[in-house]
Tab-separated table of C-alpha atoms and ligand atoms in Angstrom:
chain	number	residue	atom	x	y	z
C	1	MET	CA	69.636	-50.154	-11.409
C	2	LYS	CA	66.684	-51.218	-13.557
C	3	ILE	CA	64.196	-48.379	-14.066
C	4	ALA	CA	60.481	-49.124	-14.395
C	5	GLN	CA	57.945	-47.238	-16.536
C	6	ILE	CA	55.363	-47.418	-13.747
C	7	GLY	CA	55.162	-48.505	-10.096
C	8	LEU	CA	52.461	-50.289	-8.117
C	9	ILE	CA	51.899	-50.350	-4.381
C	10	GLY	CA	49.731	-53.052	-2.771
C	11	LEU	CA	50.074	-56.718	-3.714
C	12	GLY	CA	46.670	-57.956	-2.570
C	13	VAL	CA	44.746	-60.000	-5.137
C	14	MET	CA	43.684	-57.014	-7.260
C	15	GLY	CA	47.067	-55.237	-7.113
C	16	ALA	CA	48.988	-58.429	-7.853
C	17	ASN	CA	46.839	-59.249	-10.873
C	18	LEU	CA	46.954	-55.684	-12.182
C	19	ALA	CA	50.770	-55.740	-11.918
C	20	ARG	CA	50.878	-59.060	-13.807
C	21	ASN	CA	48.554	-57.645	-16.456
C	22	ILE	CA	50.800	-54.589	-16.928
C	23	ALA	CA	53.980	-56.694	-17.158
C	24	SER	CA	52.313	-59.081	-19.624
C	25	ARG	CA	52.102	-56.132	-22.086
C	26	SER	CA	55.904	-55.730	-21.878
C	27	ILE	CA	55.597	-52.645	-19.698
C	28	ASP	CA	58.286	-52.492	-17.002
C	29	ILE	CA	56.675	-52.292	-13.588
C	30	ALA	CA	58.231	-52.033	-10.113
C	31	VAL	CA	56.146	-53.308	-7.210
C	32	TYR	CA	56.085	-52.529	-3.508
C	33	ASN	CA	54.195	-53.988	-0.594
C	34	ARG	CA	54.442	-52.957	3.028
C	35	SER	CA	55.467	-56.496	3.912
C	36	ARG	CA	58.691	-57.493	2.177
C	37	GLU	CA	57.775	-61.184	2.522
C	38	ARG	CA	54.661	-60.632	0.409
C	39	THR	CA	56.689	-58.888	-2.310
C	40	GLU	CA	59.295	-61.620	-2.318
C	41	ALA	CA	56.708	-64.401	-2.459
C	42	PHE	CA	54.871	-62.626	-5.287
C	43	LEU	CA	58.038	-62.067	-7.304
C	44	ALA	CA	59.223	-65.627	-6.720
C	45	GLU	CA	56.025	-66.775	-8.421
C	46	HIS	CA	55.426	-64.081	-11.038
C	47	GLY	CA	58.542	-61.895	-11.304
C	48	ASN	CA	60.238	-61.506	-14.695
C	49	ALA	CA	62.178	-58.976	-16.785
C	50	HIS	CA	59.156	-56.646	-16.801
C	51	LEU	CA	57.902	-57.280	-13.252
C	52	PHE	CA	60.410	-56.644	-10.482
C	53	ALA	CA	61.446	-54.855	-7.311
C	54	GLU	CA	64.806	-53.092	-7.279
C	55	ALA	CA	64.281	-52.260	-3.617
C	56	TYR	CA	62.008	-53.295	-0.758
C	57	ASP	CA	61.813	-49.910	0.971
C	58	ILE	CA	59.606	-47.040	-0.197
C	59	ALA	CA	62.507	-44.692	-1.067
C	60	GLY	CA	64.220	-47.321	-3.210
C	61	PHE	CA	60.919	-48.278	-4.848
C	62	VAL	CA	60.201	-44.656	-5.818
C	63	ALA	CA	63.764	-44.178	-7.083
C	64	SER	CA	63.341	-47.192	-9.381
C	65	ILE	CA	60.569	-45.527	-11.446
C	66	GLU	CA	61.206	-43.207	-14.408
C	67	ARG	CA	60.227	-39.526	-13.983
C	68	PRO	CA	57.681	-38.050	-13.973
C	69	ARG	CA	56.586	-41.075	-11.970
C	70	LYS	CA	53.312	-42.895	-12.316
C	71	ILE	CA	52.501	-44.850	-9.165
C	72	ILE	CA	49.389	-47.002	-8.918
C	73	VAL	CA	48.066	-47.533	-5.397
C	74	MET	CA	45.865	-50.593	-4.926
C	75	VAL	CA	45.189	-50.909	-1.204
C	76	PRO	CA	41.893	-51.095	0.753
C	77	ALA	CA	39.794	-47.904	0.721
C	78	GLY	CA	40.015	-45.426	3.588
C	79	LYS	CA	42.941	-44.982	5.954
C	80	PRO	CA	45.304	-47.396	4.140
C	81	ILE	CA	45.301	-45.029	1.111
C	82	ASP	CA	46.044	-42.004	3.289
C	83	ASP	CA	48.836	-43.958	4.997
C	84	VAL	CA	50.431	-44.840	1.639
C	85	ILE	CA	50.187	-41.206	0.481
C	86	THR	CA	51.857	-40.004	3.685
C	87	GLU	CA	54.613	-42.572	3.205
C	88	LEU	CA	55.121	-41.652	-0.459
C	89	ILE	CA	55.111	-37.864	-0.337
C	90	PRO	CA	58.620	-37.276	1.085
C	91	HIS	CA	60.090	-39.282	-1.805
C	92	LEU	CA	58.183	-37.758	-4.734
C	93	SER	CA	59.425	-35.153	-7.218
C	94	VAL	CA	57.399	-32.341	-8.789
C	95	GLY	CA	55.048	-33.721	-11.459
C	96	ASP	CA	54.910	-37.285	-10.111
C	97	CYS	CA	51.418	-38.780	-10.243
C	98	ILE	CA	49.751	-41.083	-7.718
C	99	ILE	CA	46.863	-43.089	-9.211
C	100	ASP	CA	44.456	-44.560	-6.666
C	101	CYS	CA	42.927	-47.609	-8.388
C	102	GLY	CA	41.022	-48.890	-5.342
C	103	ASN	CA	37.355	-48.500	-4.445
C	104	SER	CA	37.823	-45.148	-2.696
C	105	HIS	CA	34.921	-42.909	-1.776
C	106	TYR	CA	34.901	-40.087	-4.332
C	107	ARG	CA	34.817	-37.395	-1.640
C	108	ASP	CA	38.085	-38.793	-0.251
C	109	THR	CA	39.460	-38.627	-3.797
C	110	VAL	CA	38.509	-34.933	-4.093
C	111	ARG	CA	40.172	-34.216	-0.735
C	112	ARG	CA	43.324	-36.166	-1.644
C	113	GLU	CA	43.664	-34.516	-5.054
C	114	ALA	CA	43.461	-31.029	-3.509
C	115	TYR	CA	46.052	-31.976	-0.870
C	116	ILE	CA	48.507	-33.667	-3.225
C	117	VAL	CA	48.236	-31.060	-5.988
C	118	GLY	CA	48.843	-28.400	-3.339
C	119	LYS	CA	52.205	-30.067	-2.714
C	120	GLY	CA	53.197	-29.901	-6.410
C	121	PHE	CA	52.391	-33.513	-7.270
C	122	ARG	CA	49.553	-35.062	-9.259
C	123	PHE	CA	46.728	-37.387	-8.265
C	124	MET	CA	44.086	-39.356	-10.102
C	125	GLY	CA	41.161	-41.371	-8.682
C	126	CYS	CA	40.633	-44.303	-10.968
C	127	GLY	CA	37.774	-46.819	-10.776
C	128	VAL	CA	38.802	-50.320	-11.828
C	129	SER	CA	36.191	-53.005	-12.314
C	130	GLY	CA	36.417	-56.681	-13.111
C	131	GLY	CA	37.354	-58.441	-9.911
C	132	GLU	CA	40.548	-60.475	-9.689
C	133	GLN	CA	40.088	-62.295	-13.016
C	134	TRP	CA	39.692	-59.196	-15.118
C	135	ALA	CA	42.331	-57.184	-13.289
C	136	LEU	CA	44.612	-59.826	-14.784
C	137	HIS	CA	43.084	-60.158	-18.242
C	138	GLY	CA	41.728	-56.644	-18.824
C	139	PRO	CA	39.487	-54.569	-16.555
C	140	SER	CA	37.217	-51.636	-17.298
C	141	ILE	CA	39.061	-48.499	-16.181
C	142	MET	CA	37.363	-45.267	-15.052
C	143	PRO	CA	39.956	-42.537	-14.428
C	144	GLY	CA	38.971	-39.140	-13.064
C	145	GLY	CA	41.046	-36.069	-12.227
C	146	ASN	CA	43.014	-33.594	-14.281
C	147	ALA	CA	42.756	-34.146	-18.067
C	148	GLU	CA	46.506	-33.472	-18.514
C	149	ASP	CA	47.367	-36.178	-16.003
C	150	TYR	CA	45.182	-38.584	-17.967
C	151	VAL	CA	47.271	-37.869	-21.056
C	152	GLY	CA	50.306	-38.943	-19.036
C	153	VAL	CA	48.854	-42.328	-18.018
C	154	HIS	CA	46.459	-43.368	-20.748
C	155	THR	CA	48.983	-45.007	-23.094
C	156	ILE	CA	49.827	-47.577	-20.434
C	157	PHE	CA	46.238	-47.974	-19.208
C	158	GLU	CA	44.859	-48.426	-22.722
C	159	ARG	CA	47.113	-51.432	-23.196
C	160	ILE	CA	45.903	-53.227	-20.057
C	161	ALA	CA	42.170	-52.477	-20.376
C	162	ALA	CA	39.420	-54.802	-21.597
C	163	ARG	CA	37.964	-54.264	-25.093
C	164	ASP	CA	34.501	-52.883	-25.863
C	165	PHE	CA	32.078	-54.331	-28.452
C	166	GLU	CA	34.178	-52.776	-31.221
C	167	SER	CA	37.518	-53.835	-29.749
C	168	ARG	CA	38.463	-50.399	-28.425
C	169	PRO	CA	40.009	-50.161	-24.941
C	170	CYS	CA	37.507	-49.951	-22.082
C	171	ILE	CA	38.980	-46.757	-20.709
C	172	THR	CA	38.054	-43.121	-21.118
C	173	TYR	CA	38.793	-39.894	-19.321
C	174	VAL	CA	35.669	-39.794	-17.134
C	175	GLY	CA	35.936	-36.209	-15.919
C	176	THR	CA	37.428	-33.907	-13.315
C	177	TRP	CA	37.997	-34.542	-9.613
C	178	GLY	CA	36.395	-37.624	-8.064
C	179	SER	CA	34.248	-38.453	-11.102
C	180	GLY	CA	36.133	-41.687	-11.915
C	181	HIS	CA	35.531	-43.095	-8.451
C	182	TYR	CA	31.974	-41.740	-8.527
C	183	VAL	CA	31.168	-43.607	-11.746
C	184	LYS	CA	32.730	-46.760	-10.252
C	185	MET	CA	30.608	-46.331	-7.107
C	186	VAL	CA	27.433	-46.112	-9.201
C	187	HIS	CA	28.620	-49.077	-11.294
C	188	ASN	CA	28.712	-51.025	-8.025
C	189	GLY	CA	25.252	-49.738	-7.057
C	190	ILE	CA	23.904	-51.110	-10.355
C	191	GLU	CA	25.866	-54.326	-9.688
C	192	TYR	CA	24.091	-54.698	-6.319
C	193	ALA	CA	20.672	-54.040	-7.897
C	194	VAL	CA	21.104	-56.446	-10.828
C	195	MET	CA	22.444	-59.208	-8.572
C	196	GLN	CA	19.480	-58.818	-6.189
C	197	ILE	CA	17.010	-58.868	-9.117
C	198	MET	CA	18.611	-62.116	-10.320
C	199	ALA	CA	18.575	-63.579	-6.799
C	200	GLU	CA	14.822	-62.935	-6.588
C	201	ALA	CA	14.318	-64.816	-9.873
C	202	TYR	CA	16.436	-67.711	-8.556
C	203	ASP	CA	14.283	-67.717	-5.409
C	204	ALA	CA	11.059	-67.893	-7.444
C	205	PHE	CA	12.249	-70.920	-9.425
C	206	ARG	CA	13.417	-72.855	-6.373
C	207	LYS	CA	10.572	-71.959	-4.000
C	208	LEU	CA	7.603	-71.885	-6.378
C	209	TYR	CA	8.645	-74.636	-8.791
C	210	GLY	CA	11.077	-76.638	-6.651
C	211	LEU	CA	13.806	-76.475	-9.310
C	212	SER	CA	17.332	-77.580	-8.478
C	213	ALA	CA	20.307	-75.257	-8.897
C	214	PRO	CA	21.402	-76.851	-12.231
C	215	GLN	CA	17.820	-76.625	-13.551
C	216	ILE	CA	17.822	-72.902	-12.752
C	217	ALA	CA	21.260	-72.614	-14.374
C	218	GLU	CA	19.793	-74.095	-17.549
C	219	ILE	CA	16.989	-71.514	-17.581
C	220	PHE	CA	19.481	-68.690	-16.944
C	221	GLU	CA	21.648	-70.000	-19.755
C	222	GLY	CA	18.641	-69.742	-22.072
C	223	TYR	CA	17.931	-66.218	-20.795
C	224	SER	CA	21.466	-65.137	-21.545
C	225	GLN	CA	20.937	-66.105	-25.175
C	226	GLU	CA	17.664	-64.178	-25.296
C	227	ARG	CA	18.800	-60.547	-24.883
C	228	LEU	CA	19.786	-60.954	-21.199
C	229	GLY	CA	23.379	-61.828	-22.093
C	230	SER	CA	25.728	-60.510	-19.420
C	231	TYR	CA	28.741	-61.386	-17.318
C	232	LEU	CA	26.542	-61.831	-14.234
C	233	PHE	CA	24.377	-64.399	-16.058
C	234	ASP	CA	27.529	-66.152	-17.323
C	235	ILE	CA	28.957	-66.561	-13.847
C	236	SER	CA	25.533	-67.519	-12.427
C	237	ILE	CA	25.629	-70.628	-14.582
C	238	LYS	CA	29.009	-71.532	-13.100
C	239	VAL	CA	27.921	-70.778	-9.539
C	240	LEU	CA	24.653	-72.751	-9.811
C	241	ASN	CA	26.315	-75.808	-11.374
C	242	LYS	CA	29.216	-76.057	-8.940
C	243	ALA	CA	29.297	-79.385	-7.082
C	244	ASP	CA	30.031	-79.327	-3.360
C	245	ASP	CA	33.413	-80.870	-2.536
C	246	LEU	CA	32.416	-81.434	1.066
C	247	GLN	CA	28.983	-82.984	0.502
C	248	PRO	CA	29.212	-85.385	-2.412
C	249	GLY	CA	26.150	-85.326	-4.651
C	250	GLU	CA	25.144	-81.837	-3.531
C	251	PHE	CA	25.554	-78.402	-5.053
C	252	LEU	CA	27.672	-75.809	-3.322
C	253	ILE	CA	25.067	-73.044	-3.671
C	254	ASP	CA	22.690	-75.037	-1.437
C	255	ARG	CA	25.289	-75.088	1.332
C	256	ILE	CA	26.250	-71.384	1.206
C	257	LEU	CA	24.862	-69.448	4.172
C	258	ASP	CA	22.149	-67.019	3.042
C	259	SER	CA	23.759	-63.957	4.619
C	260	ALA	CA	25.268	-61.464	2.144
C	261	GLY	CA	28.430	-59.510	2.821
C	262	GLN	CA	29.228	-56.054	1.496
C	263	LYS	CA	32.076	-53.570	1.301
C	264	TRP	CA	29.837	-50.497	1.282
C	265	THR	CA	30.091	-49.105	-2.240
C	266	GLY	CA	26.374	-49.853	-2.795
C	267	LYS	CA	25.522	-48.127	0.465
C	268	TRP	CA	27.667	-45.123	-0.512
C	269	ALA	CA	25.757	-44.837	-3.798
C	270	VAL	CA	22.432	-44.806	-1.948
C	271	ILE	CA	23.579	-42.278	0.651
C	272	ASP	CA	24.905	-40.051	-2.110
C	273	ALA	CA	21.653	-40.348	-4.079
C	274	LEU	CA	19.674	-39.364	-0.988
C	275	GLU	CA	21.905	-36.346	-0.492
C	276	ARG	CA	21.328	-35.303	-4.107
C	277	ASP	CA	17.559	-36.006	-4.004
C	278	VAL	CA	17.871	-38.583	-6.774
C	279	ALA	CA	15.677	-41.707	-6.674
C	280	VAL	CA	17.583	-45.022	-6.822
C	281	PRO	CA	15.033	-47.276	-5.086
C	282	THR	CA	16.240	-50.566	-6.570
C	283	ILE	CA	19.848	-49.924	-5.578
C	284	ALA	CA	18.606	-48.999	-2.090
C	285	GLU	CA	16.427	-52.122	-1.875
C	286	ALA	CA	19.388	-54.252	-2.929
C	287	VAL	CA	21.433	-52.835	-0.043
C	288	PHE	CA	18.517	-53.311	2.375
C	289	ALA	CA	18.019	-56.885	1.133
C	290	ARG	CA	21.641	-57.650	2.067
C	291	ASN	CA	20.996	-56.095	5.474
C	292	VAL	CA	17.876	-58.244	5.974
C	293	SER	CA	19.791	-61.331	4.801
C	294	SER	CA	22.433	-60.762	7.453
C	295	LYS	CA	19.802	-61.105	10.220
C	296	LYS	CA	19.814	-64.876	9.863
C	297	SER	CA	18.980	-65.846	13.443
C	298	ILE	CA	16.042	-63.460	13.902
C	299	ARG	CA	14.728	-64.397	10.425
C	300	THR	CA	14.864	-68.063	11.353
C	301	GLU	CA	13.053	-67.411	14.626
C	302	LEU	CA	10.320	-65.321	12.984
C	303	ALA	CA	9.866	-67.733	10.094
C	304	GLY	CA	8.159	-70.235	12.366
C	305	LYS	CA	5.716	-67.705	13.823
C	306	PHE	CA	3.625	-66.952	10.758
C	307	VAL	CA	1.204	-69.237	8.993
C	308	GLN	CA	1.891	-70.077	5.366
C	309	LEU	CA	-0.292	-68.586	2.613
C	310	PRO	CA	-2.944	-70.958	1.304
C	311	GLU	CA	-2.064	-72.982	-1.841
C	312	ARG	CA	-2.607	-70.885	-4.949
C	313	GLY	CA	-2.441	-71.913	-8.568
C	314	LEU	CA	0.792	-71.369	-10.455
C	315	PRO	CA	1.248	-70.924	-14.193
C	316	GLU	CA	2.980	-73.716	-16.101
C	317	LEU	CA	6.744	-73.519	-15.680
C	318	ALA	CA	7.238	-72.991	-19.428
C	319	ASP	CA	4.938	-69.936	-19.313
C	320	PHE	CA	6.445	-68.536	-16.125
C	321	ARG	CA	9.917	-68.916	-17.607
C	322	VAL	CA	8.975	-66.465	-20.385
C	323	THR	CA	7.081	-64.131	-18.051
C	324	LEU	CA	10.032	-63.928	-15.692
C	325	LYS	CA	12.500	-63.396	-18.517
C	326	ASN	CA	10.678	-60.263	-19.626
C	327	CYS	CA	10.315	-59.157	-16.009
C	328	LEU	CA	14.062	-59.572	-15.476
C	329	TYR	CA	14.908	-57.663	-18.609
C	330	ALA	CA	12.722	-54.711	-17.703
C	331	SER	CA	13.826	-54.721	-14.042
C	332	ILE	CA	17.482	-54.701	-15.054
C	333	VAL	CA	16.930	-51.814	-17.492
C	334	SER	CA	15.161	-49.957	-14.669
C	335	ALA	CA	18.178	-50.513	-12.379
C	336	TYR	CA	20.573	-49.170	-15.030
C	337	ALA	CA	18.226	-46.208	-15.565
C	338	GLN	CA	18.472	-45.283	-11.886
C	339	GLY	CA	22.265	-45.477	-11.908
C	340	TYR	CA	22.542	-43.434	-15.106
C	341	ASP	CA	20.241	-40.777	-13.705
C	342	LEU	CA	22.401	-40.531	-10.596
C	343	ILE	CA	25.592	-40.110	-12.644
C	344	ALA	CA	23.948	-37.524	-14.921
C	345	GLN	CA	22.644	-35.441	-12.039
C	346	ALA	CA	25.878	-35.639	-10.037
C	347	SER	CA	27.970	-34.724	-13.084
C	348	ALA	CA	25.750	-31.730	-13.852
C	349	SER	CA	25.814	-30.361	-10.315
C	350	GLU	CA	29.541	-31.028	-9.762
C	351	ASN	CA	30.522	-29.865	-13.270
C	352	TRP	CA	32.481	-33.034	-13.969
C	353	GLY	CA	31.563	-33.270	-17.647
C	354	VAL	CA	30.865	-37.021	-17.624
C	355	ASP	CA	29.949	-38.341	-21.089
C	356	LEU	CA	27.348	-41.109	-20.640
C	357	ALA	CA	28.064	-42.528	-24.108
C	358	GLU	CA	31.675	-43.106	-23.097
C	359	VAL	CA	30.748	-44.497	-19.675
C	360	THR	CA	28.409	-46.947	-21.426
C	361	ARG	CA	31.114	-47.922	-23.900
C	362	ILE	CA	33.762	-48.629	-21.255
C	363	TRP	CA	31.267	-50.794	-19.348
C	364	GLU	CA	30.890	-53.057	-22.412
C	365	GLY	CA	33.981	-55.062	-21.456
C	366	GLY	CA	35.887	-56.110	-18.343
C	367	CYS	CA	33.497	-54.837	-15.687
C	368	ILE	CA	31.030	-56.758	-13.546
C	369	ILE	CA	27.910	-55.157	-15.089
C	370	ARG	CA	28.937	-55.679	-18.710
C	371	ALA	CA	25.868	-56.761	-20.624
C	372	GLU	CA	24.433	-56.879	-24.129
C	373	ILE	CA	22.014	-54.034	-23.439
C	374	LEU	CA	24.943	-51.625	-23.189
C	375	GLY	CA	25.339	-51.896	-26.959
C	376	PHE	CA	22.096	-50.147	-27.848
C	377	LEU	CA	22.388	-47.741	-24.902
C	378	HIS	CA	25.786	-46.669	-26.233
C	379	THR	CA	24.403	-46.102	-29.727
C	380	ALA	CA	21.525	-44.063	-28.315
C	381	PHE	CA	23.772	-41.846	-26.154
C	382	LEU	CA	26.087	-41.314	-29.112
C	383	SER	CA	23.434	-40.356	-31.613
C	384	GLU	CA	21.271	-37.868	-29.762
C	385	PRO	CA	22.383	-37.283	-26.182
C	386	GLU	CA	20.433	-34.022	-25.970
C	387	ASN	CA	17.190	-35.971	-26.490
C	388	ILE	CA	17.864	-38.379	-23.642
C	389	PRO	CA	16.801	-36.696	-20.395
C	390	HIS	CA	16.443	-40.196	-18.912
C	391	LEU	CA	17.156	-43.767	-20.010
C	392	PHE	CA	13.400	-44.404	-20.315
C	393	ALA	CA	13.299	-41.798	-23.114
C	394	ILE	CA	15.498	-43.886	-25.448
C	395	PRO	CA	13.260	-45.196	-28.277
C	396	GLU	CA	14.581	-48.808	-28.026
C	397	VAL	CA	13.945	-48.724	-24.270
C	398	VAL	CA	10.403	-47.430	-24.803
C	399	GLU	CA	9.786	-50.227	-27.280
C	400	THR	CA	11.240	-53.056	-25.185
C	401	MET	CA	9.639	-51.838	-21.957
C	402	GLU	CA	6.261	-51.719	-23.703
C	403	ASP	CA	6.788	-55.290	-24.907
C	404	SER	CA	7.772	-56.438	-21.403
C	405	LEU	CA	5.282	-54.478	-19.340
C	406	ASN	CA	2.494	-57.038	-19.180
C	407	ASP	CA	4.835	-59.854	-18.160
C	408	TRP	CA	6.613	-57.578	-15.711
C	409	HIS	CA	3.355	-56.909	-13.848
C	410	ASP	CA	2.290	-60.557	-14.065
C	411	ALA	CA	5.580	-61.830	-12.679
C	412	VAL	CA	5.456	-59.361	-9.789
C	413	SER	CA	1.909	-60.315	-8.944
C	414	ILE	CA	2.607	-64.078	-9.134
C	415	MET	CA	5.661	-63.821	-6.893
C	416	ASP	CA	3.870	-61.490	-4.506
C	417	LYS	CA	0.781	-63.719	-4.335
C	418	HIS	CA	2.967	-66.629	-3.288
C	419	GLY	CA	4.641	-64.755	-0.489
C	420	LEU	CA	8.090	-64.155	-1.983
C	421	ALA	CA	10.070	-61.096	-0.932
C	422	ILE	CA	10.919	-59.305	-4.189
C	423	PRO	CA	12.132	-55.881	-3.058
C	424	ALA	CA	14.374	-55.226	-6.061
C	425	ILE	CA	12.030	-56.419	-8.805
C	426	ALA	CA	8.986	-54.715	-7.284
C	427	SER	CA	10.834	-51.444	-6.727
C	428	ALA	CA	12.214	-51.517	-10.280
C	429	LEU	CA	8.642	-51.767	-11.567
C	430	SER	CA	7.331	-49.066	-9.209
C	431	TYR	CA	10.179	-46.787	-10.260
C	432	PHE	CA	9.241	-47.303	-13.891
C	433	GLU	CA	5.538	-46.712	-13.232
C	434	GLY	CA	6.314	-43.626	-11.134
C	435	MET	CA	8.737	-42.121	-13.643
C	436	THR	CA	6.300	-42.606	-16.518
C	437	ASP	CA	3.229	-41.328	-14.640
C	438	ALA	CA	2.195	-37.818	-15.639
C	439	ARG	CA	-0.277	-37.639	-12.764
C	440	HIS	CA	1.459	-38.580	-9.550
C	441	PRO	CA	-0.523	-38.513	-6.258
C	442	ALA	CA	1.884	-35.905	-4.862
C	443	ASN	CA	-0.908	-33.318	-5.104
C	444	TYR	CA	-2.484	-35.214	-2.201
C	445	LEU	CA	0.773	-34.998	-0.181
C	446	GLN	CA	0.948	-31.279	-0.894
C	447	GLY	CA	-2.628	-30.847	0.298
C	448	LEU	CA	-1.892	-32.614	3.587
C	449	ARG	CA	1.369	-30.692	4.091
C	450	ASP	CA	-0.330	-27.390	3.566
C	451	CYS	CA	-3.243	-28.414	5.815
C	452	PHE	CA	-1.166	-29.407	8.845
C	453	GLY	CA	1.845	-27.168	8.411
C	454	ALA	CA	1.076	-24.344	5.953
C	455	HIS	CA	3.885	-25.661	3.758
C	456	LEU	CA	2.318	-24.114	0.618
C	457	TYR	CA	1.562	-25.768	-2.706
C	458	GLU	CA	1.763	-24.834	-6.369
C	459	ARG	CA	-1.207	-25.012	-8.747
C	460	THR	CA	-1.554	-26.596	-12.161
C	461	ASP	CA	-3.366	-23.587	-13.614
C	462	ARG	CA	-1.411	-20.551	-12.402
C	463	GLU	CA	2.039	-19.455	-11.239
C	464	GLY	CA	3.047	-18.946	-7.616
C	465	SER	CA	2.823	-20.597	-4.211
C	466	PHE	CA	-0.484	-20.909	-2.409
C	467	HIS	CA	-1.872	-21.642	1.017
C	468	ALA	CA	-5.498	-22.629	1.628
C	469	GLU	CA	-7.620	-21.987	4.705
C	470	TRP	CA	-8.456	-25.681	5.111
C	471	ASP	CA	-10.940	-25.171	7.954
C	472	ARG	CA	-13.165	-22.737	6.135
N	501	6PG	C1	34.212	-54.719	-9.477
N	501	6PG	C2	33.550	-55.088	-8.179
N	501	6PG	C3	34.522	-54.944	-7.058
N	501	6PG	C4	34.081	-55.601	-5.773
N	501	6PG	C5	32.713	-55.249	-5.340
N	501	6PG	C6	32.205	-56.186	-4.278
N	501	6PG	O1	33.652	-53.864	-10.153
N	501	6PG	O2	35.232	-55.295	-9.780
N	501	6PG	O3	32.474	-54.233	-7.970
N	501	6PG	O4	34.828	-53.597	-6.921
N	501	6PG	O5	34.148	-56.980	-5.951
N	501	6PG	O6	32.778	-53.973	-4.866
N	501	6PG	O7	31.470	-55.444	-3.454
N	501	6PG	P1	30.691	-55.974	-2.220
N	501	6PG	O8	31.671	-56.759	-1.385
N	501	6PG	O9	30.213	-54.752	-1.555
N	501	6PG	O10	29.617	-56.857	-2.774
């Protein structure tokens, strides 16, 4: 019987492409899918000396992997993972390691690790980003769990990962317990926020200036060469230029229903941030914007009930193009700042030991939010991490935000004045203004709270908690 170096369960698009990626590096991999037909069809198309199934039942699959076994599980988050674990456990040997590479909730990962380790086996929760294309060509990999288990898997994972800006593998040991899946969850939260920010810019060009999809693509292409370079801008150009096969002469984007789907990782990030008292308003607004988008019929009904704003002057397109570029840049940095703050605070309170320099580095390649800005963020986190209490404290960020600030405000006010909904861009700006405001109006809130509920307040000039007799 042929013995594989690693096994993989779950031949959906991501699992299939990850298995092909592994085999393409001459690593022997055995695959298993609950449906034998799926495995057979997959192997008929892609099977080779490195990619095979010696058996189509779980016991035979496990037996065909060298010990201690490394078994990647790539099935939908939630119950399907628990079902696979239950199916696997009777066939494992002491020291075997299950690696969940799906988009699992990190709290499930913590629970599963405790359960599986208690049975004498090993478990890692591993974030994998890049969608189907990059699962095949090289994803960004975010493994969390026991550091010793990472040592056991990293030689294989390093070979299949994307490369960072200096050609090193986009993989690092993220930290203990569910930290790998946590970092992936926040990655997705940033992904939601950046995509919504870009959608609002697209909306401004089409509604305010009547630009066609390819005209917007051309502007975005220019942006990506002017410090906004990123995977999401690259694929925007493709998406905006795509002709519609069903309506000759039209562009597909104009025929796609304006109702966004989601698989909840953005929502999980927001819920988790709320539970930790960390502000991630742009990620939250991006989730809410998808929720609003999904109310298509009520939106359509309400749209006819309100009068349009009167005509107002617009800047020249050439000027607005520059204004919006700087607005986008600053908004996107603000979205990253919120995600980074969430990771930093979660890592500190959970004791995960997440290194933000390394997280930044492994996001430079393969993942959906890979972008040029990660280069200078990585350098900053490497050089003086102790002086970076927040992304807005990084000197290059201070400098570029200062340069962008005027345009950021102008763009928000132009879009607002013309009746566009810009929840992500506006919240990114408000977050920045709030976080850099030494004199917040929260003193007023404290006054009201103490007045109606004796909730106490602190003073700026002496220690302690105080209550005032507001009626005297
Ligand atoms: C990635 C993506 C991936 C998935 C998104 C889509 O990093 O490869 O984030 O995990 O495509 O989670 O999420 P929604 O369906 O919620 O937009």
